[in-house]
Short mmCIF file of C-alpha atoms in Angstrom, two decimals:
data_model
loop_
_atom_site.label_atom_id
_atom_site.label_comp_id
_atom_site.label_asym_id
_atom_site.label_seq_id
_atom_site.Cartn_x
_atom_site.Cartn_y
_atom_site.Cartn_z
CA MET A 1 -24.63 51.53 10.49
CA ALA A 2 -26.98 48.74 11.63
CA THR A 3 -28.99 49.06 8.40
CA ASP A 4 -25.76 48.61 6.40
CA ILE A 5 -24.88 45.28 8.00
CA LYS A 6 -28.26 43.66 8.61
CA ASP A 7 -28.03 41.71 5.34
CA THR A 8 -24.87 39.96 6.54
CA VAL A 9 -26.65 38.07 9.34
CA ARG A 10 -28.88 35.01 9.50
CA ALA A 11 -30.64 33.03 12.24
CA VAL A 12 -28.42 30.62 14.18
CA GLU A 13 -28.94 27.25 12.56
CA ALA A 14 -26.83 24.66 10.78
CA ALA A 15 -28.05 25.68 7.34
CA ALA A 16 -26.87 29.25 7.89
CA VAL A 17 -23.47 28.03 9.07
CA MET A 18 -23.12 25.70 6.08
CA GLY A 19 -24.06 28.59 3.81
CA LEU A 20 -20.78 30.28 4.75
CA PHE A 21 -18.78 27.63 2.86
CA PRO A 22 -18.64 26.45 -0.76
CA ALA A 23 -18.61 22.84 0.49
CA ARG A 24 -18.99 21.05 3.80
CA PRO A 25 -15.80 21.46 5.86
CA ARG A 26 -14.20 18.27 7.08
CA LEU A 27 -13.36 20.13 10.29
CA LEU A 28 -15.85 22.82 11.28
CA ALA A 29 -14.36 24.83 14.14
CA LEU A 30 -16.70 26.83 16.38
CA GLY A 31 -14.78 29.15 18.69
CA GLU A 32 -15.79 30.78 21.95
CA PRO A 33 -14.33 33.92 23.56
CA THR A 34 -14.78 32.73 27.14
CA HIS A 35 -15.03 29.44 28.99
CA GLY A 36 -17.58 28.17 31.45
CA GLU A 37 -20.77 29.76 30.10
CA ASP A 38 -23.40 27.08 29.58
CA ALA A 39 -25.42 29.44 27.37
CA LEU A 40 -22.66 29.16 24.75
CA LEU A 41 -22.36 25.41 25.23
CA ASP A 42 -26.13 25.02 24.82
CA LEU A 43 -25.82 26.83 21.49
CA ARG A 44 -22.95 24.50 20.51
CA ASN A 45 -25.10 21.48 21.42
CA GLU A 46 -28.00 22.78 19.36
CA LEU A 47 -25.79 23.30 16.32
CA PHE A 48 -24.18 19.87 16.72
CA ARG A 49 -27.57 18.15 16.80
CA GLN A 50 -28.55 19.92 13.59
CA LEU A 51 -25.20 19.11 11.95
CA VAL A 52 -25.70 15.45 12.82
CA GLU A 53 -29.25 15.32 11.53
CA GLN A 54 -28.86 17.50 8.45
CA GLU A 55 -25.20 17.50 7.38
CA GLY A 56 -23.75 14.10 8.27
CA TYR A 57 -21.38 15.16 11.05
CA ARG A 58 -20.64 12.31 13.45
CA THR A 59 -17.90 13.57 15.80
CA ILE A 60 -17.60 16.42 18.25
CA ALA A 61 -14.18 17.37 19.62
CA ILE A 62 -13.78 19.77 22.53
CA GLU A 63 -10.92 21.50 24.33
CA SER A 64 -10.40 18.73 26.87
CA ASP A 65 -7.83 16.02 27.65
CA CYS A 66 -7.52 13.63 24.69
CA MET A 67 -6.77 10.68 26.98
CA THR A 68 -9.61 11.07 29.48
CA GLY A 69 -11.91 11.82 26.54
CA LEU A 70 -11.61 8.14 25.59
CA LEU A 71 -13.80 7.34 28.62
CA VAL A 72 -16.51 9.61 27.24
CA ASP A 73 -16.22 8.08 23.78
CA ASP A 74 -16.56 4.58 25.23
CA TYR A 75 -19.69 5.65 27.05
CA VAL A 76 -21.42 7.34 24.12
CA THR A 77 -20.55 4.56 21.67
CA SER A 78 -21.19 1.47 23.80
CA GLY A 79 -22.59 2.54 27.17
CA THR A 80 -19.41 1.57 29.05
CA GLY A 81 -19.46 3.06 32.56
CA SER A 82 -22.03 5.52 33.81
CA LEU A 83 -22.93 9.10 32.97
CA ASP A 84 -21.87 10.27 36.44
CA ALA A 85 -18.50 8.51 36.14
CA VAL A 86 -17.62 9.87 32.72
CA MET A 87 -18.59 13.40 33.72
CA GLU A 88 -16.29 13.12 36.72
CA HIS A 89 -13.34 11.40 35.05
CA GLY A 90 -13.72 12.01 31.31
CA PHE A 91 -13.12 15.77 31.17
CA SER A 92 -10.23 18.06 32.09
CA HIS A 93 -10.22 21.75 33.07
CA GLY A 94 -13.34 21.21 35.21
CA TRP A 95 -15.58 20.90 32.12
CA GLY A 96 -17.30 17.80 33.56
CA ALA A 97 -19.25 20.00 36.00
CA SER A 98 -21.05 21.75 33.14
CA ALA A 99 -24.76 20.95 32.79
CA ALA A 100 -24.49 21.60 29.05
CA ASN A 101 -21.62 19.14 28.66
CA ARG A 102 -23.61 16.57 30.62
CA GLU A 103 -26.58 17.08 28.31
CA LEU A 104 -24.32 16.69 25.27
CA VAL A 105 -23.01 13.33 26.50
CA ARG A 106 -26.50 12.15 27.52
CA TRP A 107 -27.93 13.03 24.09
CA MET A 108 -25.08 11.38 22.21
CA ARG A 109 -25.51 8.14 24.17
CA ALA A 110 -29.29 8.15 23.58
CA HIS A 111 -28.74 8.78 19.85
CA ASN A 112 -26.34 5.86 19.58
CA ALA A 113 -28.60 3.55 21.61
CA ARG A 114 -31.43 4.27 19.17
CA ALA A 115 -29.11 3.65 16.23
CA ASP A 116 -28.11 0.27 17.72
CA ARG A 117 -31.75 -0.72 18.26
CA ASP A 118 -32.54 0.23 14.68
CA GLY A 119 -29.66 -1.87 13.38
CA ARG A 120 -27.78 1.03 11.82
CA PRO A 121 -24.11 0.49 10.86
CA ALA A 122 -21.31 1.45 13.23
CA SER A 123 -20.40 4.33 10.92
CA GLU A 124 -23.64 6.03 12.00
CA ARG A 125 -22.55 6.21 15.64
CA LEU A 126 -21.66 9.54 17.14
CA ARG A 127 -18.15 9.90 18.53
CA PHE A 128 -16.68 12.14 21.21
CA ALA A 129 -13.08 13.34 21.42
CA GLY A 130 -11.00 15.58 23.58
CA PHE A 131 -8.31 17.16 21.43
CA ASP A 132 -6.25 18.99 24.05
CA GLY A 133 -3.17 17.39 25.52
CA PRO A 134 -3.22 16.16 29.14
CA LEU A 135 -2.25 19.67 30.21
CA GLU A 136 -3.46 22.16 32.79
CA ILE A 137 -2.40 25.73 33.58
CA THR A 138 -0.43 24.38 36.54
CA GLY A 139 1.54 21.88 34.50
CA ALA A 140 1.40 18.65 32.50
CA ALA A 141 0.46 15.08 33.29
CA SER A 142 2.94 12.26 33.68
CA PRO A 143 3.54 10.47 30.37
CA ARG A 144 2.88 7.16 32.16
CA GLN A 145 -0.66 6.50 30.92
CA ALA A 146 0.07 7.17 27.25
CA LEU A 147 3.50 5.51 27.20
CA THR A 148 2.46 2.33 29.02
CA ALA A 149 -0.70 2.04 26.89
CA LEU A 150 1.37 2.28 23.70
CA HIS A 151 3.88 -0.28 24.99
CA GLY A 152 1.06 -2.59 26.06
CA TYR A 153 -0.63 -2.43 22.67
CA LEU A 154 2.58 -3.22 20.81
CA SER A 155 3.62 -5.98 23.22
CA ARG A 156 0.36 -7.80 22.45
CA GLN A 157 0.79 -7.52 18.67
CA VAL A 158 4.48 -7.80 17.75
CA ASP A 159 7.40 -10.02 18.65
CA ALA A 160 8.99 -9.09 21.96
CA ASP A 161 12.40 -8.87 20.28
CA LEU A 162 11.16 -5.87 18.27
CA LEU A 163 10.29 -3.83 21.34
CA PRO A 164 13.02 -1.34 22.35
CA CYS A 165 12.51 -2.06 26.06
CA THR A 166 10.39 -3.92 28.58
CA ALA A 167 7.42 -2.51 30.46
CA GLU A 168 9.49 -2.74 33.62
CA THR A 169 12.15 -0.47 32.10
CA VAL A 170 9.51 2.13 31.22
CA ASP A 171 8.12 1.99 34.75
CA LEU A 172 11.58 2.34 36.30
CA LEU A 173 12.45 5.35 34.16
CA LEU A 174 9.13 7.05 34.86
CA GLY A 175 9.50 6.85 38.62
CA ALA A 176 6.85 8.47 40.79
CA ASP A 177 4.20 10.43 38.90
CA ASP A 178 4.35 13.36 41.30
CA ARG A 179 7.84 14.13 39.97
CA TRP A 180 6.21 14.96 36.64
CA THR A 181 3.15 16.79 37.95
CA ASP A 182 4.82 19.04 40.53
CA PRO A 183 3.08 22.43 39.99
CA ALA A 184 6.20 24.27 41.19
CA ALA A 185 7.87 23.41 37.88
CA MET A 186 5.59 25.73 35.90
CA THR A 187 7.05 28.82 37.55
CA ASP A 188 10.46 27.37 38.47
CA PRO A 189 12.03 25.39 35.59
CA THR A 190 14.69 23.96 37.90
CA GLN A 191 11.97 21.92 39.62
CA SER A 192 11.07 20.09 36.39
CA VAL A 193 12.09 16.51 35.75
CA GLY A 194 11.84 17.11 32.00
CA ARG A 195 15.59 17.26 31.33
CA SER A 196 16.69 14.48 33.64
CA ALA A 197 18.65 11.55 32.27
CA GLU A 198 15.58 9.34 32.71
CA ALA A 199 13.38 11.74 30.75
CA GLY A 200 15.93 11.80 27.94
CA GLN A 201 15.92 8.00 27.74
CA LEU A 202 12.13 7.97 27.75
CA ARG A 203 12.02 10.38 24.80
CA LEU A 204 14.22 8.03 22.78
CA LEU A 205 12.15 4.99 23.77
CA ALA A 206 8.88 6.75 22.95
CA ASP A 207 10.27 7.67 19.54
CA ASP A 208 11.30 4.06 18.94
CA LEU A 209 7.87 2.78 19.99
CA VAL A 210 6.11 5.18 17.61
CA ALA A 211 8.48 4.17 14.81
CA LEU A 212 7.69 0.51 15.51
CA LEU A 213 3.97 1.29 15.42
CA ASP A 214 4.36 2.94 12.02
CA ALA A 215 6.61 0.19 10.67
CA GLN A 216 4.11 -2.51 11.66
CA THR A 217 1.06 -0.73 10.20
CA PRO A 218 0.18 -3.41 7.58
CA HIS A 219 0.25 -6.14 10.26
CA LEU A 220 -1.62 -4.04 12.81
CA LEU A 221 -4.35 -3.16 10.32
CA ALA A 222 -4.95 -6.88 9.79
CA ALA A 223 -4.57 -7.95 13.42
CA THR A 224 -6.50 -5.26 15.29
CA SER A 225 -9.50 -3.03 14.75
CA PRO A 226 -9.19 0.42 13.17
CA ASP A 227 -10.30 1.96 16.49
CA ASP A 228 -7.57 0.10 18.38
CA LEU A 229 -4.92 1.28 15.94
CA ASP A 230 -6.24 4.85 16.08
CA ARG A 231 -5.98 4.76 19.86
CA ALA A 232 -2.45 3.42 19.71
CA ARG A 233 -1.51 6.32 17.46
CA LEU A 234 -3.14 8.69 19.95
CA TYR A 235 -1.05 7.12 22.72
CA GLY A 236 2.07 7.67 20.64
CA ARG A 237 1.29 11.31 19.83
CA THR A 238 0.47 11.99 23.47
CA ALA A 239 3.51 10.26 24.92
CA THR A 240 5.97 12.00 22.61
CA GLY A 241 4.13 15.32 22.97
CA LEU A 242 4.14 15.17 26.77
CA LEU A 243 7.82 14.26 26.96
CA ARG A 244 8.63 17.13 24.61
CA TYR A 245 6.47 19.49 26.68
CA HIS A 246 8.17 18.43 29.93
CA HIS A 247 11.56 18.96 28.30
CA TRP A 248 10.67 22.58 27.62
CA ILE A 249 9.09 23.11 31.04
CA ALA A 250 12.67 22.70 32.25
CA ASP A 251 13.92 25.41 29.88
CA THR A 252 15.28 28.61 31.40
CA SER A 253 15.47 30.71 28.24
CA PRO A 254 13.22 33.74 27.50
CA ALA A 255 11.44 31.69 24.81
CA ARG A 256 10.17 29.12 27.33
CA MET A 257 6.48 30.12 27.46
CA THR A 258 6.33 30.76 23.72
CA ARG A 259 7.54 27.21 23.15
CA LEU A 260 5.09 25.73 25.66
CA CYS A 261 2.11 27.55 24.15
CA ALA A 262 3.18 26.48 20.67
CA LEU A 263 3.69 22.86 21.72
CA ARG A 264 0.21 22.71 23.26
CA ASP A 265 -1.39 23.90 20.03
CA LEU A 266 0.82 21.54 18.03
CA MET A 267 -0.54 18.62 20.06
CA MET A 268 -4.06 19.93 19.47
CA SER A 269 -3.49 20.19 15.72
CA GLN A 270 -2.15 16.64 15.47
CA ASN A 271 -5.22 15.30 17.24
CA LEU A 272 -7.51 17.33 14.98
CA LEU A 273 -5.83 16.07 11.82
CA ALA A 274 -6.29 12.50 13.03
CA LEU A 275 -9.99 13.19 13.59
CA ALA A 276 -10.28 14.77 10.15
CA ALA A 277 -9.04 11.53 8.60
CA ARG A 278 -11.98 9.74 10.23
CA GLY A 279 -14.73 12.00 8.88
CA PRO A 280 -16.53 15.34 9.38
CA ALA A 281 -16.23 16.74 12.91
CA LEU A 282 -17.38 19.78 14.83
CA VAL A 283 -14.57 21.26 16.91
CA HIS A 284 -15.23 23.54 19.88
CA ALA A 285 -12.59 25.52 21.77
CA GLN A 286 -11.46 29.02 22.61
CA ASN A 287 -11.28 31.27 19.54
CA ALA A 288 -7.52 31.70 19.98
CA HIS A 289 -6.91 27.95 19.50
CA LEU A 290 -8.95 27.79 16.29
CA GLN A 291 -8.24 31.03 14.42
CA ARG A 292 -6.05 31.08 11.31
CA GLU A 293 -3.92 33.95 12.58
CA LYS A 294 -1.22 33.74 15.22
CA SER A 295 -2.42 33.59 18.81
CA SER A 296 -1.02 35.82 21.51
CA MET A 297 -1.17 36.22 25.27
CA GLN A 298 0.21 38.66 27.78
CA MET A 299 2.17 36.68 30.36
CA TRP A 300 4.35 37.56 33.31
CA GLN A 301 7.48 37.88 31.15
CA GLY A 302 5.68 39.82 28.41
CA ARG A 303 3.68 39.10 25.28
CA VAL A 304 4.05 35.70 23.65
CA GLU A 305 2.89 34.72 20.16
CA TRP A 306 2.51 31.32 18.53
CA TRP A 307 0.66 29.62 15.69
CA SER A 308 -2.72 28.31 16.79
CA ALA A 309 -3.97 24.78 16.23
CA GLY A 310 -6.42 26.22 13.70
CA ALA A 311 -3.61 27.87 11.74
CA LEU A 312 -1.65 24.61 11.69
CA VAL A 313 -4.66 22.56 10.61
CA ASN A 314 -5.63 25.13 7.99
CA ALA A 315 -2.12 24.89 6.52
CA ARG A 316 -2.76 21.18 5.93
CA LEU A 317 -6.47 21.06 5.08
CA GLY A 318 -7.02 24.37 3.33
CA GLY A 319 -10.64 24.64 2.24
CA GLU A 320 -11.61 21.57 4.26
CA TYR A 321 -11.08 23.59 7.44
CA GLY A 322 -13.78 26.09 8.40
CA PHE A 323 -13.62 28.55 11.28
CA VAL A 324 -16.59 30.33 12.83
CA ALA A 325 -15.68 32.56 15.76
CA THR A 326 -18.11 33.50 18.51
CA ALA A 327 -18.36 37.11 19.67
CA LEU A 328 -20.38 38.44 22.58
CA GLY A 329 -22.20 41.58 23.55
CA THR A 330 -22.41 41.44 27.34
CA ILE A 331 -21.60 39.06 30.19
CA ARG A 332 -22.89 41.38 32.90
CA HIS A 333 -22.46 38.88 35.73
CA GLN A 334 -18.73 39.00 34.94
CA GLY A 335 -18.56 42.75 34.52
CA VAL A 336 -18.55 42.75 30.69
CA ASP A 337 -21.00 45.50 29.77
CA THR A 338 -22.35 46.94 26.52
CA PRO A 339 -19.60 47.10 23.89
CA PRO A 340 -18.46 50.49 22.58
CA PRO A 341 -20.21 51.34 19.28
CA ASP A 342 -16.97 51.55 17.26
CA THR A 343 -16.01 47.90 17.95
CA VAL A 344 -17.08 44.86 15.94
CA GLU A 345 -19.23 43.79 18.87
CA GLY A 346 -20.67 47.27 19.14
CA HIS A 347 -21.85 47.29 15.53
CA LEU A 348 -23.45 43.88 15.94
CA TYR A 349 -24.97 44.75 19.31
CA ALA A 350 -26.99 47.50 17.60
CA LEU A 351 -28.93 44.89 15.63
CA PRO A 352 -32.25 43.82 17.17
CA GLU A 353 -31.77 40.04 17.19
CA ASP A 354 -30.49 38.22 20.30
CA ARG A 355 -28.15 35.93 18.40
CA PHE A 356 -27.25 35.34 14.78
CA VAL A 357 -24.76 33.93 12.28
CA VAL A 358 -22.62 36.56 10.55
CA ASP A 359 -20.94 36.29 7.16
CA ALA A 360 -17.60 37.70 8.34
CA PRO A 361 -16.08 38.64 4.96
CA ARG A 362 -19.32 40.41 3.96
CA LEU A 363 -19.41 42.18 7.31
CA ALA A 364 -15.82 43.34 6.80
CA ALA A 365 -16.80 44.72 3.39
CA ALA A 366 -19.92 46.41 4.81
CA LEU A 367 -17.96 48.11 7.57
CA GLY A 368 -15.47 49.38 5.02
CA ASP A 369 -11.93 50.51 5.53
CA GLY A 370 -12.72 52.65 8.55
CA GLN A 371 -10.74 51.94 11.68
CA LEU A 372 -12.51 49.52 14.00
CA ALA A 373 -11.47 49.94 17.60
CA PRO A 374 -10.38 46.86 19.52
CA ARG A 375 -12.63 46.12 22.47
CA VAL A 376 -10.93 46.05 25.88
CA SER A 377 -12.18 43.64 28.52
CA GLY A 378 -11.89 44.35 32.20
CA TRP A 379 -12.34 40.65 32.95
CA PHE A 380 -9.44 38.29 32.30
CA GLY A 381 -11.76 35.43 31.39
CA TYR A 382 -13.16 37.08 28.25
CA ALA A 383 -11.14 37.71 25.09
CA PRO A 384 -12.83 40.29 22.81
CA PHE A 385 -12.87 39.70 19.07
CA ASP A 386 -9.83 41.13 17.32
CA PRO A 387 -11.10 43.30 14.44
CA ALA A 388 -7.92 42.50 12.48
CA HIS A 389 -9.19 38.89 12.26
CA LEU A 390 -12.59 39.74 10.79
CA ALA A 391 -11.76 39.09 7.14
CA GLY A 392 -9.82 35.93 8.07
CA SER A 393 -12.83 34.25 9.67
CA ASP A 394 -15.32 32.37 7.52
CA GLY A 395 -18.11 33.50 9.78
CA MET A 396 -19.12 34.45 13.25
CA VAL A 397 -21.83 33.63 15.75
CA PHE A 398 -22.86 36.67 17.76
CA VAL A 399 -24.64 36.34 21.09
CA LYS A 400 -26.01 39.61 22.33
CA ASP A 401 -26.29 38.95 26.06
CA VAL A 402 -24.90 35.96 27.94
CA LEU A 403 -26.96 35.35 31.04
CA PRO A 404 -25.85 33.29 34.04
CA GLY A 405 -26.94 29.67 33.97
#
């Protein structure tokens, strides 16, 4: 079978990835089937450098907190802060400890510093974004940072009489942040503050603040910079998204986790669409967040399904959204051994190259209508490629063996 599919693969480089599409995608999504492997992040970094130099991409967005990611963006664009500080405070999910992420940020800052010395326009600067909400497995952040930042921006730009409340009212309704971040609420909805009277008032106020932001757009475009207005919109999306998420953390119905998973990807999709409006971006996250098909997960109450961020973005952007999944052969240090030969990974593992770009639709045609077996992983941290998604992917990057960093 290897001789039947060898013509569907190319060396891993930006030109091969671009060759999968009729035109350059505005959002090029590169998925990964596991987190925390610097070998995969090194590959992402290599592709991003080539996309910058050869294809005009200027932004990279990763599966990290959209609010803390602003610290990283400030550093790479203007040198604000230090590399150590942004690695410690600019990433969620522990991603700041990654040597590959550190190298990405270091390279982006060096690229921008050279551009500044050469007198290139601001549009040539590289930008960094987190596109996840301020969410962790154990719960969600307090809406304080986003809500107070939005209120502060508006209070500096519009008449005080137009504001629906004072900053002091927001602070009083928020109360102590540990009420919002209590990890017990994720497994016990009754411990959540998300349906309290104060939370309900905050949802209405956040909605009014976002409406005021939208209603004042002509004035704000003239009075502030585009970046400042973009950030204010990010604050608004995040504040309303977090308050909505906390509301459903307090839900006791069987649909609770389905709603929470869907709301997370909805927040992701809104952030991605905002980035798409700014220009071409490379997006990197787990395959399940970027695929066009529904995502699913087995949880304590059973299987849950929801539309991924990629599916939501694809519904809006169509051909301007491109998705390239990553599939793996082995991660032996995690107990993921050679894939069975009747799986997608097994067919690709039989090829001699260590890594390559795969034309997924052509591979699906080459493998024919025969039944491909789904691969089963004995390690919770690795999600094998679903063969049912093969034809729905634009392409795939296959890495034969992932070695420990």
